[in-house]
PDB file of C-alpha atoms in Angstrom:
ATOM      1  CA  MET A 297     -10.745 -25.421 -24.555  1.00  0.00           C
ATOM      2  CA  GLY A 298     -12.875 -23.807 -22.270  1.00  0.00           C
ATOM      3  CA  LEU A 299     -12.745 -25.544 -18.991  1.00  0.00           C
ATOM      4  CA  GLY A 300     -15.594 -25.872 -16.287  1.00  0.00           C
ATOM      5  CA  LEU A 301     -13.410 -24.425 -13.546  1.00  0.00           C
ATOM      6  CA  ARG A 302     -14.501 -24.178 -10.116  1.00  0.00           C
ATOM      7  CA  LEU A 303     -12.627 -23.057  -6.942  1.00  0.00           C
ATOM      8  CA  LEU A 304     -12.623 -25.186  -3.899  1.00  0.00           C
ATOM      9  CA  ARG A 305     -12.403 -22.694  -1.036  1.00  0.00           C
ATOM     10  CA  PRO A 306     -10.622 -23.846   2.205  1.00  0.00           C
ATOM     11  CA  PRO A 307     -12.841 -23.577   5.536  1.00  0.00           C
ATOM     12  CA  PRO A 308     -13.095 -20.134   7.030  1.00  0.00           C
ATOM     13  CA  LEU A 309     -10.741 -19.381   9.762  1.00  0.00           C
ATOM     14  CA  ALA A 310     -11.969 -19.274  13.235  1.00  0.00           C
ATOM     15  CA  MET A 311     -12.690 -15.996  14.833  1.00  0.00           C
ATOM     16  CA  ASP A 312     -10.114 -17.260  17.595  1.00  0.00           C
ATOM     17  CA  GLN A 313      -7.753 -18.761  15.003  1.00  0.00           C
ATOM     18  CA  PRO A 314      -4.796 -16.337  14.817  1.00  0.00           C
ATOM     19  CA  SER A 315      -2.918 -17.930  11.950  1.00  0.00           C
ATOM     20  CA  LEU A 316      -3.118 -17.547   8.053  1.00  0.00           C
ATOM     21  CA  PRO A 317      -4.257 -20.663   5.855  1.00  0.00           C
ATOM     22  CA  THR A 318      -1.018 -22.527   4.798  1.00  0.00           C
ATOM     23  CA  TYR A 319      -0.400 -23.485   1.277  1.00  0.00           C
ATOM     24  CA  SER A 320       1.545 -26.720   0.409  1.00  0.00           C
ATOM     25  CA  PHE A 321       4.173 -26.988  -2.640  1.00  0.00           C
ATOM     26  CA  ASP A 322       4.963 -30.456  -2.128  1.00  0.00           C
ATOM     27  CA  ALA A 323       2.878 -32.084  -4.872  1.00  0.00           C
ATOM     28  CA  VAL A 324       2.877 -29.086  -7.616  1.00  0.00           C
ATOM     29  CA  HIS A 325       5.949 -29.723  -9.844  1.00  0.00           C
ATOM     30  CA  SER A 326       5.207 -29.682 -13.499  1.00  0.00           C
ATOM     31  CA  GLY A 327       5.689 -33.677 -14.552  1.00  0.00           C
ATOM     32  CA  ASP A 328       6.110 -33.561 -18.477  1.00  0.00           C
ATOM     33  CA  LEU A 329       6.458 -29.860 -18.785  1.00  0.00           C
ATOM     34  CA  GLY A 330       9.814 -29.270 -17.395  1.00  0.00           C
ATOM     35  CA  GLY A 331       9.842 -30.554 -13.982  1.00  0.00           C
ATOM     36  CA  GLY A 332       9.836 -26.898 -12.403  1.00  0.00           C
ATOM     37  CA  PRO A 333       7.551 -25.827  -9.989  1.00  0.00           C
ATOM     38  CA  VAL A 334       3.950 -25.073 -11.118  1.00  0.00           C
ATOM     39  CA  LEU A 335       3.373 -22.604  -8.515  1.00  0.00           C
ATOM     40  CA  ASP A 336       6.249 -20.391  -6.895  1.00  0.00           C
ATOM     41  CA  GLU A 337       6.329 -20.609  -3.126  1.00  0.00           C
ATOM     42  CA  ALA A 338       7.932 -17.286  -2.680  1.00  0.00           C
ATOM     43  CA  THR A 339       5.062 -15.460  -4.382  1.00  0.00           C
ATOM     44  CA  PHE A 340       2.446 -17.259  -2.289  1.00  0.00           C
ATOM     45  CA  GLY A 341       4.715 -15.968   0.503  1.00  0.00           C
ATOM     46  CA  THR A 342       4.877 -12.155  -0.346  1.00  0.00           C
ATOM     47  CA  LEU A 343       0.842 -12.537  -0.752  1.00  0.00           C
ATOM     48  CA  GLN A 344       0.512 -13.906   2.516  1.00  0.00           C
ATOM     49  CA  GLU A 345       2.453 -11.199   4.068  1.00  0.00           C
ATOM     50  CA  LEU A 346       0.664  -8.617   1.942  1.00  0.00           C
ATOM     51  CA  ALA A 347      -3.150 -10.392   3.175  1.00  0.00           C
ATOM     52  CA  GLY A 348      -1.758 -10.208   6.648  1.00  0.00           C
ATOM     53  CA  GLU A 349      -4.571 -10.739   9.308  1.00  0.00           C
ATOM     54  CA  ASP A 350      -6.465  -7.941   7.865  1.00  0.00           C
ATOM     55  CA  ASP A 351      -7.289  -9.528   4.977  1.00  0.00           C
ATOM     56  CA  PRO A 352      -7.161 -13.641   5.215  1.00  0.00           C
ATOM     57  CA  ASP A 353      -9.474 -14.186   2.040  1.00  0.00           C
ATOM     58  CA  LEU A 354      -7.175 -12.284  -0.212  1.00  0.00           C
ATOM     59  CA  ILE A 355      -5.418 -15.374  -1.671  1.00  0.00           C
ATOM     60  CA  GLU A 356      -8.776 -17.081  -2.279  1.00  0.00           C
ATOM     61  CA  ASP A 357      -9.815 -14.289  -4.120  1.00  0.00           C
ATOM     62  CA  LEU A 358      -6.966 -13.871  -6.107  1.00  0.00           C
ATOM     63  CA  ILE A 359      -7.240 -17.616  -7.038  1.00  0.00           C
ATOM     64  CA  HIS A 360     -10.747 -17.161  -7.719  1.00  0.00           C
ATOM     65  CA  LEU A 361     -10.473 -14.277  -9.874  1.00  0.00           C
ATOM     66  CA  PHE A 362      -7.173 -16.175 -11.802  1.00  0.00           C
ATOM     67  CA  LEU A 363      -9.730 -19.326 -12.280  1.00  0.00           C
ATOM     68  CA  GLU A 364     -12.462 -17.302 -13.662  1.00  0.00           C
ATOM     69  CA  ASP A 365     -10.782 -14.740 -15.834  1.00  0.00           C
ATOM     70  CA  SER A 366      -8.131 -17.280 -17.031  1.00  0.00           C
ATOM     71  CA  ALA A 367     -10.989 -19.675 -18.232  1.00  0.00           C
ATOM     72  CA  GLU A 368     -12.316 -17.075 -20.383  1.00  0.00           C
ATOM     73  CA  ARG A 369      -9.082 -16.024 -21.920  1.00  0.00           C
ATOM     74  CA  MET A 370      -7.696 -19.637 -22.525  1.00  0.00           C
ATOM     75  CA  ALA A 371     -11.045 -20.273 -24.495  1.00  0.00           C
ATOM     76  CA  ALA A 372     -10.643 -17.142 -26.365  1.00  0.00           C
ATOM     77  CA  MET A 373      -7.400 -18.476 -27.581  1.00  0.00           C
ATOM     78  CA  GLY A 374      -8.674 -21.613 -28.743  1.00  0.00           C
ATOM     79  CA  GLY A 375     -11.610 -19.961 -30.796  1.00  0.00           C
ATOM     80  CA  ALA A 376      -8.707 -17.621 -32.212  1.00  0.00           C
ATOM     81  CA  ILE A 377      -6.726 -20.293 -33.457  1.00  0.00           C
ATOM     82  CA  ASP A 378     -10.093 -21.801 -35.044  1.00  0.00           C
ATOM     83  CA  SER A 379     -10.396 -18.362 -36.467  1.00  0.00           C
ATOM     84  CA  GLY A 380      -6.811 -17.449 -37.530  1.00  0.00           C
ATOM     85  CA  SER A 381      -6.673 -14.534 -35.380  1.00  0.00           C
ATOM     86  CA  PRO A 382      -2.983 -13.770 -33.674  1.00  0.00           C
ATOM     87  CA  GLU A 383      -4.296 -10.241 -32.588  1.00  0.00           C
ATOM     88  CA  THR A 384      -6.957 -12.092 -30.231  1.00  0.00           C
ATOM     89  CA  ILE A 385      -4.217 -14.677 -29.024  1.00  0.00           C
ATOM     90  CA  GLY A 386      -1.755 -12.041 -28.304  1.00  0.00           C
ATOM     91  CA  ALA A 387      -4.224  -9.987 -26.423  1.00  0.00           C
ATOM     92  CA  ALA A 388      -5.183 -12.803 -24.364  1.00  0.00           C
ATOM     93  CA  ALA A 389      -1.570 -14.093 -23.963  1.00  0.00           C
ATOM     94  CA  HIS A 390      -0.471 -10.456 -22.461  1.00  0.00           C
ATOM     95  CA  ALA A 391      -3.475 -10.693 -19.675  1.00  0.00           C
ATOM     96  CA  LEU A 392      -2.729 -14.368 -19.011  1.00  0.00           C
ATOM     97  CA  LYS A 393       1.088 -13.602 -18.595  1.00  0.00           C
ATOM     98  CA  SER A 394       0.784 -10.908 -15.947  1.00  0.00           C
ATOM     99  CA  SER A 395      -2.209 -12.892 -14.410  1.00  0.00           C
ATOM    100  CA  GLY A 396      -0.158 -15.949 -14.162  1.00  0.00           C
ATOM    101  CA  ALA A 397       3.231 -13.946 -12.611  1.00  0.00           C
ATOM    102  CA  ASN A 398       0.737 -12.477  -9.874  1.00  0.00           C
ATOM    103  CA  ILE A 399      -0.277 -16.132  -8.423  1.00  0.00           C
ATOM    104  CA  GLY A 400       3.182 -17.710  -8.873  1.00  0.00           C
ATOM    105  CA  ALA A 401       2.439 -19.580 -12.165  1.00  0.00           C
ATOM    106  CA  LEU A 402       5.933 -18.580 -13.379  1.00  0.00           C
ATOM    107  CA  GLU A 403       6.289 -21.276 -16.011  1.00  0.00           C
ATOM    108  CA  PHE A 404       2.823 -20.801 -17.389  1.00  0.00           C
ATOM    109  CA  SER A 405       3.363 -16.902 -17.593  1.00  0.00           C
ATOM    110  CA  SER A 406       6.743 -17.534 -19.386  1.00  0.00           C
ATOM    111  CA  ALA A 407       4.782 -19.493 -21.919  1.00  0.00           C
ATOM    112  CA  CYS A 408       2.222 -16.825 -22.188  1.00  0.00           C
ATOM    113  CA  ALA A 409       4.864 -14.180 -22.823  1.00  0.00           C
ATOM    114  CA  THR A 410       6.648 -16.334 -25.571  1.00  0.00           C
ATOM    115  CA  LEU A 411       3.027 -16.746 -26.917  1.00  0.00           C
ATOM    116  CA  GLU A 412       2.214 -13.181 -26.949  1.00  0.00           C
ATOM    117  CA  HIS A 413       5.482 -12.012 -28.559  1.00  0.00           C
ATOM    118  CA  THR A 414       5.130 -14.706 -31.242  1.00  0.00           C
ATOM    119  CA  ALA A 415       1.573 -13.430 -31.921  1.00  0.00           C
ATOM    120  CA  ARG A 416       2.515  -9.976 -32.219  1.00  0.00           C
ATOM    121  CA  SER A 417       5.665 -10.605 -34.591  1.00  0.00           C
ATOM    122  CA  ALA A 418       6.191 -11.377 -38.246  1.00  0.00           C
ATOM    123  CA  GLU A 419       5.973 -14.927 -37.241  1.00  0.00           C
ATOM    124  CA  ALA A 420       2.384 -14.808 -36.597  1.00  0.00           C
ATOM    125  CA  ALA A 421       1.439 -15.694 -40.106  1.00  0.00           C
ATOM    126  CA  ASP A 422       2.291 -19.153 -39.042  1.00  0.00           C
ATOM    127  CA  MET A 423      -0.733 -20.514 -37.186  1.00  0.00           C
ATOM    128  CA  ALA A 424       0.884 -23.958 -36.923  1.00  0.00           C
ATOM    129  CA  ALA A 425       3.234 -22.416 -34.623  1.00  0.00           C
ATOM    130  CA  LEU A 426       0.877 -20.586 -32.614  1.00  0.00           C
ATOM    131  CA  GLU A 427      -1.367 -23.533 -32.313  1.00  0.00           C
ATOM    132  CA  GLY A 428       1.625 -25.645 -30.795  1.00  0.00           C
ATOM    133  CA  LEU A 429       2.545 -22.546 -28.197  1.00  0.00           C
ATOM    134  CA  VAL A 430      -1.359 -22.425 -27.367  1.00  0.00           C
ATOM    135  CA  ILE A 431      -1.549 -26.213 -26.939  1.00  0.00           C
ATOM    136  CA  ARG A 432       1.763 -25.953 -24.455  1.00  0.00           C
ATOM    137  CA  ALA A 433       0.365 -22.965 -22.618  1.00  0.00           C
ATOM    138  CA  SER A 434      -3.068 -25.022 -22.241  1.00  0.00           C
ATOM    139  CA  LYS A 435      -1.193 -28.094 -20.712  1.00  0.00           C
ATOM    140  CA  LEU A 436       0.748 -25.795 -18.180  1.00  0.00           C
ATOM    141  CA  TYR A 437      -2.424 -24.071 -17.628  1.00  0.00           C
ATOM    142  CA  GLU A 438      -4.193 -27.262 -16.654  1.00  0.00           C
ATOM    143  CA  GLU A 439      -1.236 -27.903 -14.064  1.00  0.00           C
ATOM    144  CA  VAL A 440      -1.811 -24.495 -12.531  1.00  0.00           C
ATOM    145  CA  CYS A 441      -5.555 -24.963 -12.334  1.00  0.00           C
ATOM    146  CA  GLN A 442      -4.806 -28.469 -10.511  1.00  0.00           C
ATOM    147  CA  ALA A 443      -2.123 -26.707  -8.120  1.00  0.00           C
ATOM    148  CA  LEU A 444      -4.427 -24.117  -7.308  1.00  0.00           C
ATOM    149  CA  ARG A 445      -7.339 -26.110  -6.435  1.00  0.00           C
ATOM    150  CA  SER A 446      -5.046 -28.608  -4.476  1.00  0.00           C
ATOM    151  CA  ASN A 447      -3.806 -25.421  -2.191  1.00  0.00           C
ATOM    152  CA  ALA A 448      -7.184 -24.206  -1.967  1.00  0.00           C
ATOM    153  CA  SER A 449      -8.639 -27.236  -0.245  1.00  0.00           C
TER     154      SER A 449
END
């Protein structure tokens, strides 16, 4: 499940350019997985407000951190399915739930919350159910990564 992810960074702002980078949300809707937005525009707006002119690289840095950390956690979940470790799945899903919400990947975050709850509940003995939830989260994750890369280019 490990994906070779790399962030495509937008060109740096020129010193005389007063505006922050803008992010397009036209083509970032989930196709087969519910049709909702992959990234929440309001969350990005809040991040841009937080960054302000003092830290125009904040969003780029958050995207980079998400892509780097989430790739490792998604790989850990795949390995945990193979080894039958619901505890590892629950821990990775917990972290992904939070980091996904922080960057506006709300559907992905919700899928990770369901995965975390299932992994930590009595239902965790059913690895087939967990595997299905991991597969769904993985598909959403791929869409999130694609949307983040398209917004960072």
